[in-house]
PDB file of C-alpha atoms in Angstrom:
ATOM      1  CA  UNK A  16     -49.347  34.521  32.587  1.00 44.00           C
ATOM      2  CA  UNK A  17     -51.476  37.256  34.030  1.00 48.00           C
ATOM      3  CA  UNK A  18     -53.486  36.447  37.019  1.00 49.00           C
ATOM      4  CA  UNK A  19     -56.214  38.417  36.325  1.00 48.00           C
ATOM      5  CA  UNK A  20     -56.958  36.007  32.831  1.00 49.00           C
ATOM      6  CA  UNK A  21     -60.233  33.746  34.255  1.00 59.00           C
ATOM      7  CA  UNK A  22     -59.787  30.492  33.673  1.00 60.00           C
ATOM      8  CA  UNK A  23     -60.792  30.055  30.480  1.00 60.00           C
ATOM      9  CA  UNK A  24     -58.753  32.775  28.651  1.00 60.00           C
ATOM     10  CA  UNK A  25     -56.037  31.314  30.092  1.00 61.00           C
ATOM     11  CA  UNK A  26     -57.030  27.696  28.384  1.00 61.00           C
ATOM     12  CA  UNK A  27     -57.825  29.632  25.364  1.00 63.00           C
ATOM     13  CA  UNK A  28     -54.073  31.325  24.924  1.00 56.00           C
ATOM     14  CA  UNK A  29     -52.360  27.927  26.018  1.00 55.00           C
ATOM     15  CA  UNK A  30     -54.480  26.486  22.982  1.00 65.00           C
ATOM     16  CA  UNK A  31     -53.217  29.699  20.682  1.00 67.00           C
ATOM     17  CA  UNK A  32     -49.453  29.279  21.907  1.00 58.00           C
ATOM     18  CA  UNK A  33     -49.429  25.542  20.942  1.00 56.00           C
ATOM     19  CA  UNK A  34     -51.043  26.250  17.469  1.00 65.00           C
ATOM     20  CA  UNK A  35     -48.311  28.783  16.718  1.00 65.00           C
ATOM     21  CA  UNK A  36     -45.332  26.841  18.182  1.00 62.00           C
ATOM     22  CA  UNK A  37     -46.678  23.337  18.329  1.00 60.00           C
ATOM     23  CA  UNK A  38     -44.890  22.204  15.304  1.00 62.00           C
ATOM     24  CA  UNK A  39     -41.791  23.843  16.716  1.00 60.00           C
ATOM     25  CA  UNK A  40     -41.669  21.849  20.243  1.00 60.00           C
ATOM     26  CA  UNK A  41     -43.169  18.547  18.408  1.00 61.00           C
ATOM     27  CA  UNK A  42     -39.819  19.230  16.328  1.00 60.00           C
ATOM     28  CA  UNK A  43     -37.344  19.757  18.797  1.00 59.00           C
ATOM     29  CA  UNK A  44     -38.785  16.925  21.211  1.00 62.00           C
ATOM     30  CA  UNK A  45     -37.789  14.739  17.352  1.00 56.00           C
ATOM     31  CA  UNK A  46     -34.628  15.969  17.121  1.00 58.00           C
ATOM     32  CA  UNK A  47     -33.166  15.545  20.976  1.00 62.00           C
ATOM     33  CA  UNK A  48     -35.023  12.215  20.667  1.00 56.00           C
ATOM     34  CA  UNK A  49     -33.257  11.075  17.319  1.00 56.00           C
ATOM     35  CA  UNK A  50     -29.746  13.108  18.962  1.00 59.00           C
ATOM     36  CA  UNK A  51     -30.311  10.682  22.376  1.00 56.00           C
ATOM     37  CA  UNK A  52     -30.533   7.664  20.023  1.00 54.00           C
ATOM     38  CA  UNK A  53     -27.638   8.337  17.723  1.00 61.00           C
ATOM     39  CA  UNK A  54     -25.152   8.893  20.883  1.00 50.00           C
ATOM     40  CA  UNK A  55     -26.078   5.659  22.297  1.00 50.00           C
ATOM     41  CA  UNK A  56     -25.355   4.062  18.965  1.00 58.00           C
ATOM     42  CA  UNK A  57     -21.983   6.127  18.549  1.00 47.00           C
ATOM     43  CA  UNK A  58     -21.383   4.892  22.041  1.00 60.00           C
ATOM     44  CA  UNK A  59     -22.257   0.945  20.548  1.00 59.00           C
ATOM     45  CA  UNK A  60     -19.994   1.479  18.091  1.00 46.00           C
ATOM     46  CA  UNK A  61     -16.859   2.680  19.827  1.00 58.00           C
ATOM     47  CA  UNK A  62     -17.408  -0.180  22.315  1.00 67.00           C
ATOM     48  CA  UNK A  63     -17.939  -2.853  19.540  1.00 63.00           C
ATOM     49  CA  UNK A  64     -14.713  -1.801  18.200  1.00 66.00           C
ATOM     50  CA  UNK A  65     -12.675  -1.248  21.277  1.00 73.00           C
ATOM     51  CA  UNK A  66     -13.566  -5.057  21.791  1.00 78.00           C
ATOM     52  CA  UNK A  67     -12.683  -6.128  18.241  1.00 83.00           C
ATOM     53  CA  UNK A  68      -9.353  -4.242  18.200  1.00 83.00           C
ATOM     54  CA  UNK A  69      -8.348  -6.144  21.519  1.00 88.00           C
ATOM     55  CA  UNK A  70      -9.337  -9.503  20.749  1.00 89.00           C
ATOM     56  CA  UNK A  71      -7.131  -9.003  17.457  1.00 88.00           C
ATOM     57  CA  UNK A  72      -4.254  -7.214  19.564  1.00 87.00           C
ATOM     58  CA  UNK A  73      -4.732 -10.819  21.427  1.00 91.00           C
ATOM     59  CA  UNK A  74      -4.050 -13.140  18.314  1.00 91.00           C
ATOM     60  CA  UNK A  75      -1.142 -10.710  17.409  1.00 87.00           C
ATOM     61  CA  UNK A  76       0.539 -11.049  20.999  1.00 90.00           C
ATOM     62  CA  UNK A  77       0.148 -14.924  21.061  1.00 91.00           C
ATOM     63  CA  UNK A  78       1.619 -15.339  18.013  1.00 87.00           C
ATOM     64  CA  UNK A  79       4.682 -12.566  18.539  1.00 87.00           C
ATOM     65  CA  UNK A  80       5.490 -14.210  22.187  1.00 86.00           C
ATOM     66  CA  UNK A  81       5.185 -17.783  20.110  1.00 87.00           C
ATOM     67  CA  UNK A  82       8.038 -16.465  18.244  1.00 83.00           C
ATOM     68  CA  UNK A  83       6.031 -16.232  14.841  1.00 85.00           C
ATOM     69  CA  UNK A  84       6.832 -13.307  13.516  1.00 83.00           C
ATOM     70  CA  UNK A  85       5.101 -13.530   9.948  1.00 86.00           C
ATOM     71  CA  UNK A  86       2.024 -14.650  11.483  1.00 90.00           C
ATOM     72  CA  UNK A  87       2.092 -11.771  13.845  1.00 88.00           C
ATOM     73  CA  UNK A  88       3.450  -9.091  11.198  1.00 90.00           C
ATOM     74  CA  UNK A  89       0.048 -10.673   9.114  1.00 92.00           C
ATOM     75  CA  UNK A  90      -2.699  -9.538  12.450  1.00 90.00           C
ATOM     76  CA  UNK A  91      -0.422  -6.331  12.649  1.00 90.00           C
ATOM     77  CA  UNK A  92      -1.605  -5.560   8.929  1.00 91.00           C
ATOM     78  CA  UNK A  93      -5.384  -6.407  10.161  1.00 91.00           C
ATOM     79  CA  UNK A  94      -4.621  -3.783  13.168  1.00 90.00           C
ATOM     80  CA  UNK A  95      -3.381  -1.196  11.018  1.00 88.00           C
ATOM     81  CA  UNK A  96      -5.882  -1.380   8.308  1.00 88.00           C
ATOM     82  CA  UNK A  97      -9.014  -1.983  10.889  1.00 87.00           C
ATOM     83  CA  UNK A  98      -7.962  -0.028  13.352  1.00 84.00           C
ATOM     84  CA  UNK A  99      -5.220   2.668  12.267  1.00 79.00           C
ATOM     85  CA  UNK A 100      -6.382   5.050  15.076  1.00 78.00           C
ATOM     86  CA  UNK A 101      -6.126   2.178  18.146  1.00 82.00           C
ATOM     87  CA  UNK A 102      -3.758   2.281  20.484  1.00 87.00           C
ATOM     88  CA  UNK A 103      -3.571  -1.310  20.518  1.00 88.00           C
ATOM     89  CA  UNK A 104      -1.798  -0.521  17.062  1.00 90.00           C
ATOM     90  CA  UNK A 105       0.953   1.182  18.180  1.00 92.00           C
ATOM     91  CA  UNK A 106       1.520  -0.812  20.309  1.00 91.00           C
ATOM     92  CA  UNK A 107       1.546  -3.500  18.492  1.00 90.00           C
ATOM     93  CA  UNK A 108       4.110  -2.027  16.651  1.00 92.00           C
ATOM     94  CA  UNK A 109       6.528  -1.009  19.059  1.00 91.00           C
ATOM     95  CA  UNK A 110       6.506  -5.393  20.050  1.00 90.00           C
ATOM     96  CA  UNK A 111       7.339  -5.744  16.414  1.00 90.00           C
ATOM     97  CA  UNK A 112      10.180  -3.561  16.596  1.00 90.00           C
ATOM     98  CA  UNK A 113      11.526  -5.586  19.594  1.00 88.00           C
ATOM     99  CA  UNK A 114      10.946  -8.580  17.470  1.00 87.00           C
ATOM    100  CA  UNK A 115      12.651  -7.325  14.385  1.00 87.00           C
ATOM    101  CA  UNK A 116      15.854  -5.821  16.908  1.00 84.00           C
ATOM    102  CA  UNK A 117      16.042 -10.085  18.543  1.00 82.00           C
ATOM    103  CA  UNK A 118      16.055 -10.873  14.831  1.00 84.00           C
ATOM    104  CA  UNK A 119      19.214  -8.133  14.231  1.00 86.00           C
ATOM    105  CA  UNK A 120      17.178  -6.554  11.696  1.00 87.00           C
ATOM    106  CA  UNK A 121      17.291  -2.728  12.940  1.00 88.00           C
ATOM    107  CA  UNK A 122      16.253  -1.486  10.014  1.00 89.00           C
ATOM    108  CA  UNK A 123      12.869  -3.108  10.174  1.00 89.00           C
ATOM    109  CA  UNK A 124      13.172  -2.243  13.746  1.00 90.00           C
ATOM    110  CA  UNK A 125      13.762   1.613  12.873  1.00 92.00           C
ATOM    111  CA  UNK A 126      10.811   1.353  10.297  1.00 93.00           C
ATOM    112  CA  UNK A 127       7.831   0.084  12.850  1.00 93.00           C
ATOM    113  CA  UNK A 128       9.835   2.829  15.546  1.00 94.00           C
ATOM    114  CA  UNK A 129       9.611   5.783  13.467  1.00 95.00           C
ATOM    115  CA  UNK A 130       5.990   4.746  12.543  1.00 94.00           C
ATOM    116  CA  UNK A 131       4.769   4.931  16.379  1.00 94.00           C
ATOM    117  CA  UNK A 132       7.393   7.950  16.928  1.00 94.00           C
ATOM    118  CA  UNK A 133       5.292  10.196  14.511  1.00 93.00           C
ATOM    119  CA  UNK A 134       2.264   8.975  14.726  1.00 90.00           C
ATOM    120  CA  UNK A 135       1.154   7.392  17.628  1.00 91.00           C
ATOM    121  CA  UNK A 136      -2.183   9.345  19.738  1.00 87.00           C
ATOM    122  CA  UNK A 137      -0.534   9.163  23.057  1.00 92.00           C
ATOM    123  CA  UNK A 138       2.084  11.487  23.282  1.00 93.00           C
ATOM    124  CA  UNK A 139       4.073   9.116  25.725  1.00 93.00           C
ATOM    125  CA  UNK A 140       3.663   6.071  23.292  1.00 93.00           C
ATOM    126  CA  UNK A 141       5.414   8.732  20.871  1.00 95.00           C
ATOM    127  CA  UNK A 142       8.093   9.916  23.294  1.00 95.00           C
ATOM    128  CA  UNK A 143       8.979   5.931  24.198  1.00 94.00           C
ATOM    129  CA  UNK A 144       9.295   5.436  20.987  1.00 95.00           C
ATOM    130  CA  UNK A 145      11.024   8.434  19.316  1.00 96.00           C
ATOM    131  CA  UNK A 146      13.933   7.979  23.049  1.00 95.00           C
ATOM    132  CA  UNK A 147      14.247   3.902  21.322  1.00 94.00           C
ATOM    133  CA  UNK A 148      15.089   5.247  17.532  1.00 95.00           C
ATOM    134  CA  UNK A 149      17.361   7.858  18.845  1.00 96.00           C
ATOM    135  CA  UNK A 150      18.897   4.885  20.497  1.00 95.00           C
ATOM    136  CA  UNK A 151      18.721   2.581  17.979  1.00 94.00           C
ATOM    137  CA  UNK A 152      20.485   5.177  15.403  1.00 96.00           C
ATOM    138  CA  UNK A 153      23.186   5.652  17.591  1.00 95.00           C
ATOM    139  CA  UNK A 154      23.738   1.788  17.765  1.00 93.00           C
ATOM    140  CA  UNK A 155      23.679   1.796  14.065  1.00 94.00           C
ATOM    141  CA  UNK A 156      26.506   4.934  14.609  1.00 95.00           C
ATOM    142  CA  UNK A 157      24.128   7.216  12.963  1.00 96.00           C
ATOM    143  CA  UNK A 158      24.874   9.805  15.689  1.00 97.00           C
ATOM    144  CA  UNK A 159      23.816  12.353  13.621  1.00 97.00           C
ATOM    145  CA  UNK A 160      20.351  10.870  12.673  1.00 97.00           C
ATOM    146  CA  UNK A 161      20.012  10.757  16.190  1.00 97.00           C
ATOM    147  CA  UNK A 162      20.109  14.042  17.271  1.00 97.00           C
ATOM    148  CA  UNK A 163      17.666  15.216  14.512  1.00 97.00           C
ATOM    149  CA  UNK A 164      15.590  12.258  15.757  1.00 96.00           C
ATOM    150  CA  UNK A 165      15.641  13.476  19.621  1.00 96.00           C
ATOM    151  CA  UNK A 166      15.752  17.221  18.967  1.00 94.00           C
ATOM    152  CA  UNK A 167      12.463  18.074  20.141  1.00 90.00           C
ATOM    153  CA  UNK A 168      11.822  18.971  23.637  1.00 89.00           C
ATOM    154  CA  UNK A 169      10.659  16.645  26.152  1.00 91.00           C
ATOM    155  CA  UNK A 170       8.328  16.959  28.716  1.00 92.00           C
ATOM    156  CA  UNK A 171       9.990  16.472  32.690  1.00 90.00           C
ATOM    157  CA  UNK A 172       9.209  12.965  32.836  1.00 92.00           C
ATOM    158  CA  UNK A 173      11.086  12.167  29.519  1.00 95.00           C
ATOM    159  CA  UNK A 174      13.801  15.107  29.862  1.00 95.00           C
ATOM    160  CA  UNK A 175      16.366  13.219  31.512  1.00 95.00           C
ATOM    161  CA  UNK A 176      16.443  10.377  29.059  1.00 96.00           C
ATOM    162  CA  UNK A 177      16.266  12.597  26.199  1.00 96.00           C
ATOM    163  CA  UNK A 178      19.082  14.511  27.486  1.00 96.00           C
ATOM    164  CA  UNK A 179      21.100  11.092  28.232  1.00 96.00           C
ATOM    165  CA  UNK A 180      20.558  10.341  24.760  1.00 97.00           C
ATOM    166  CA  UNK A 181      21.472  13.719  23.148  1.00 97.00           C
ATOM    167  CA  UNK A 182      24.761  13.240  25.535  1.00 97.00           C
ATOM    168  CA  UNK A 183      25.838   9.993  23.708  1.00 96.00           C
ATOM    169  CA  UNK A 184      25.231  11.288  20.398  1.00 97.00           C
ATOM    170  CA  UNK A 185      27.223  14.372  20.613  1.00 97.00           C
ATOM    171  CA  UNK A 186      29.931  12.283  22.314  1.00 96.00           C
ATOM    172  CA  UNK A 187      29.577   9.705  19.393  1.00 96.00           C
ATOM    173  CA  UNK A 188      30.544  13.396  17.561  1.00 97.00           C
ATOM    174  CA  UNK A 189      33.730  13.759  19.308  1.00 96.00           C
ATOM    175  CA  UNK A 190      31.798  17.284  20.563  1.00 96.00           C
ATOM    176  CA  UNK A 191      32.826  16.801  24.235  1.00 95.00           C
ATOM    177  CA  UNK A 192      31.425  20.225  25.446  1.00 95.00           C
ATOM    178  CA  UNK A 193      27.892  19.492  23.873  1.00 96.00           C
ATOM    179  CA  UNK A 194      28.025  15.867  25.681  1.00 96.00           C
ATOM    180  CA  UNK A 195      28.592  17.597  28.734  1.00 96.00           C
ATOM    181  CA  UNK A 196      25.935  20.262  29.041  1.00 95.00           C
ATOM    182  CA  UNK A 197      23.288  17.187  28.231  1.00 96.00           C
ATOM    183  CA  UNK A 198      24.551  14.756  30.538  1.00 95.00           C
ATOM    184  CA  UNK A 199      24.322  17.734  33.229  1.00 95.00           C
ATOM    185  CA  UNK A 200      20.952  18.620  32.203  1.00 95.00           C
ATOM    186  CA  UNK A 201      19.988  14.941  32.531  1.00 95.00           C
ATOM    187  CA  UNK A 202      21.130  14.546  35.850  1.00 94.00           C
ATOM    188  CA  UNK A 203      20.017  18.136  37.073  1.00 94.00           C
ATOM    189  CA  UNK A 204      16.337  17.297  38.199  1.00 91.00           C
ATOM    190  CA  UNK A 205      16.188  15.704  41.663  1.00 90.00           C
ATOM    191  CA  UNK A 206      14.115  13.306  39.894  1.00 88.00           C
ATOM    192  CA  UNK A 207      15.536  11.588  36.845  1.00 90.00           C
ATOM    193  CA  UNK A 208      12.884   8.760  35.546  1.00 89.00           C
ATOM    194  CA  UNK A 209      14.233   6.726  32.532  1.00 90.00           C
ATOM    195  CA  UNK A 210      18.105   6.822  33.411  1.00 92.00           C
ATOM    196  CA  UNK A 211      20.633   4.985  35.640  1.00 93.00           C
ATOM    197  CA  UNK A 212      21.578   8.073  37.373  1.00 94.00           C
ATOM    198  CA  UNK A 213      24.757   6.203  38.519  1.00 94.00           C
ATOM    199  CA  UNK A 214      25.769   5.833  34.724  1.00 94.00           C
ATOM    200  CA  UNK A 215      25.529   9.335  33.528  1.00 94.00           C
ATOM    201  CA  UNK A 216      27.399  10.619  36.043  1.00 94.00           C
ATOM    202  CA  UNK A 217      29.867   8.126  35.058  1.00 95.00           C
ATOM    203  CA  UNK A 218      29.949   9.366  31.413  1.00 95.00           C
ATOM    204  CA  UNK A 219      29.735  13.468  32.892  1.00 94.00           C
ATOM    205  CA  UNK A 220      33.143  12.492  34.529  1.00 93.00           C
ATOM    206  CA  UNK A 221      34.690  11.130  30.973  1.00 93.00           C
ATOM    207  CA  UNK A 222      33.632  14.260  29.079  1.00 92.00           C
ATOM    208  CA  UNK A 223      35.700  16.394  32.066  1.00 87.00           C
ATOM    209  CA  UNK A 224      33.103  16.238  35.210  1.00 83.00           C
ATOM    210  CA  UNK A 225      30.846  19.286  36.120  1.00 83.00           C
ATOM    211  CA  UNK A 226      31.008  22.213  34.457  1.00 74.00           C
ATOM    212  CA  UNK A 227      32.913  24.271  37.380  1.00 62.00           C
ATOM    213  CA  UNK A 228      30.940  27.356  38.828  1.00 59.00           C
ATOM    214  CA  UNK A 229      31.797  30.954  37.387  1.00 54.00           C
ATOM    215  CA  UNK A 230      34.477  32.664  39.596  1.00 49.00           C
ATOM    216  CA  UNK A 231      33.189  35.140  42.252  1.00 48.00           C
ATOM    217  CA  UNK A 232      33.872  38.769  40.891  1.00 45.00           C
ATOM    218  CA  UNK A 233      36.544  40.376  42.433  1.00 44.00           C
ATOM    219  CA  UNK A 234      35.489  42.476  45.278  1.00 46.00           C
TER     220      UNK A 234
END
């Protein structure tokens, strides 16, 4: 505002800004009010039903480690249809599947897997459970299933067992080269989470050991 305005044409275009923009600011003052207010109840609400889902993830684990398995498959069926999007449902799931696999029933087992495996939020709740079908196929000598099941690239902290995996499938194949190359890539990190190192390289040495190094070019 110009300093050379006296004091009271300054007051006097104040007074004309508000009456031109007064509904304006009264308007946006509503609307970051009423925005404030609806986050803190969107914030309520995700709470409330964090709280809800894990109280009935609860019920579902007491009655699962009891043994029950209707009454658990029963608060599964609340989980899913109150709370598709919760972790607490997938996981949920994947202690069915271990329920279903001490009752020999792999095919229920497979069912609650693939579930999790392609739909699941958390990508490692998918890749756990995706590396247990591809197992559970090739238990079921569905080697071929298996592959298409564990196809997809994994991340470093999965690779190894994925590779592991692929390695007993193709070697379920009879394709002895193919079992090879995976069960080297498996043990080629320094690092190899989610394998008994000592095991692969058991199963690299069946399949023919190491692939050798090329031959040095003659000089």
């Amino acid at each position: 505002m110009d300093d050379l305005l006296t004091d009271k044409q300054q007051a006097e275009v104040v007074r004309s800004w508000l009456r031109e923009n007064g509904l304006w600011l009264l308007g946006g003052i509503v609307l970051g009010v009423a925005g404030l207010f609806g986050w803190f109840q969107w914030q309520g609400y995700q709470k409330a039903q964090a709280e809800a889902a894990s109280a009935l993830f609860d019920e579902f684990r007491k009655e699962a480690t009891a043994g029950n398995g209707d009454a658990a498959e029963a608060k599964l069926r609340e989980l899913a249809t109150d709370f598709a999007d919760s972790g607490y449902t997938d996981q949920a799931r994947l202690v069915m599947a271990r329920l279903q696999l001490d009752r020999n029933d792999t095919n229920k087992d497979a069912e609650y897997l693939r579930q999790v495996a392609t739909g699941a939020a958390d990508p490692n709740v998918r890749y756990l459970a995706t590396l247990r079908l591809g197992r559970l196929l090739l238990f079921q000598e569905q080697a071929t299933a298996a592959l298409e099941v564990l196809a997809p690239a994994a991340p470093a902290g999965w690779a190894p067992a994925f590779h592991a995996a692929r390695g007993d499938a193709y070697y379920a194949l009879g394709k002895r080269a193919e079992a090879r190359s995976e069960y080297e890539q498996a043990l080629r990190p320094v690092e190899t989470p989610g394998i008994d190192r000592g095991y692969v390289e058991a199963k690299l040495d069946a399949v023919g050991g190491p692939t050798p190094p090329p031959a040095a070019a003659a000089p």
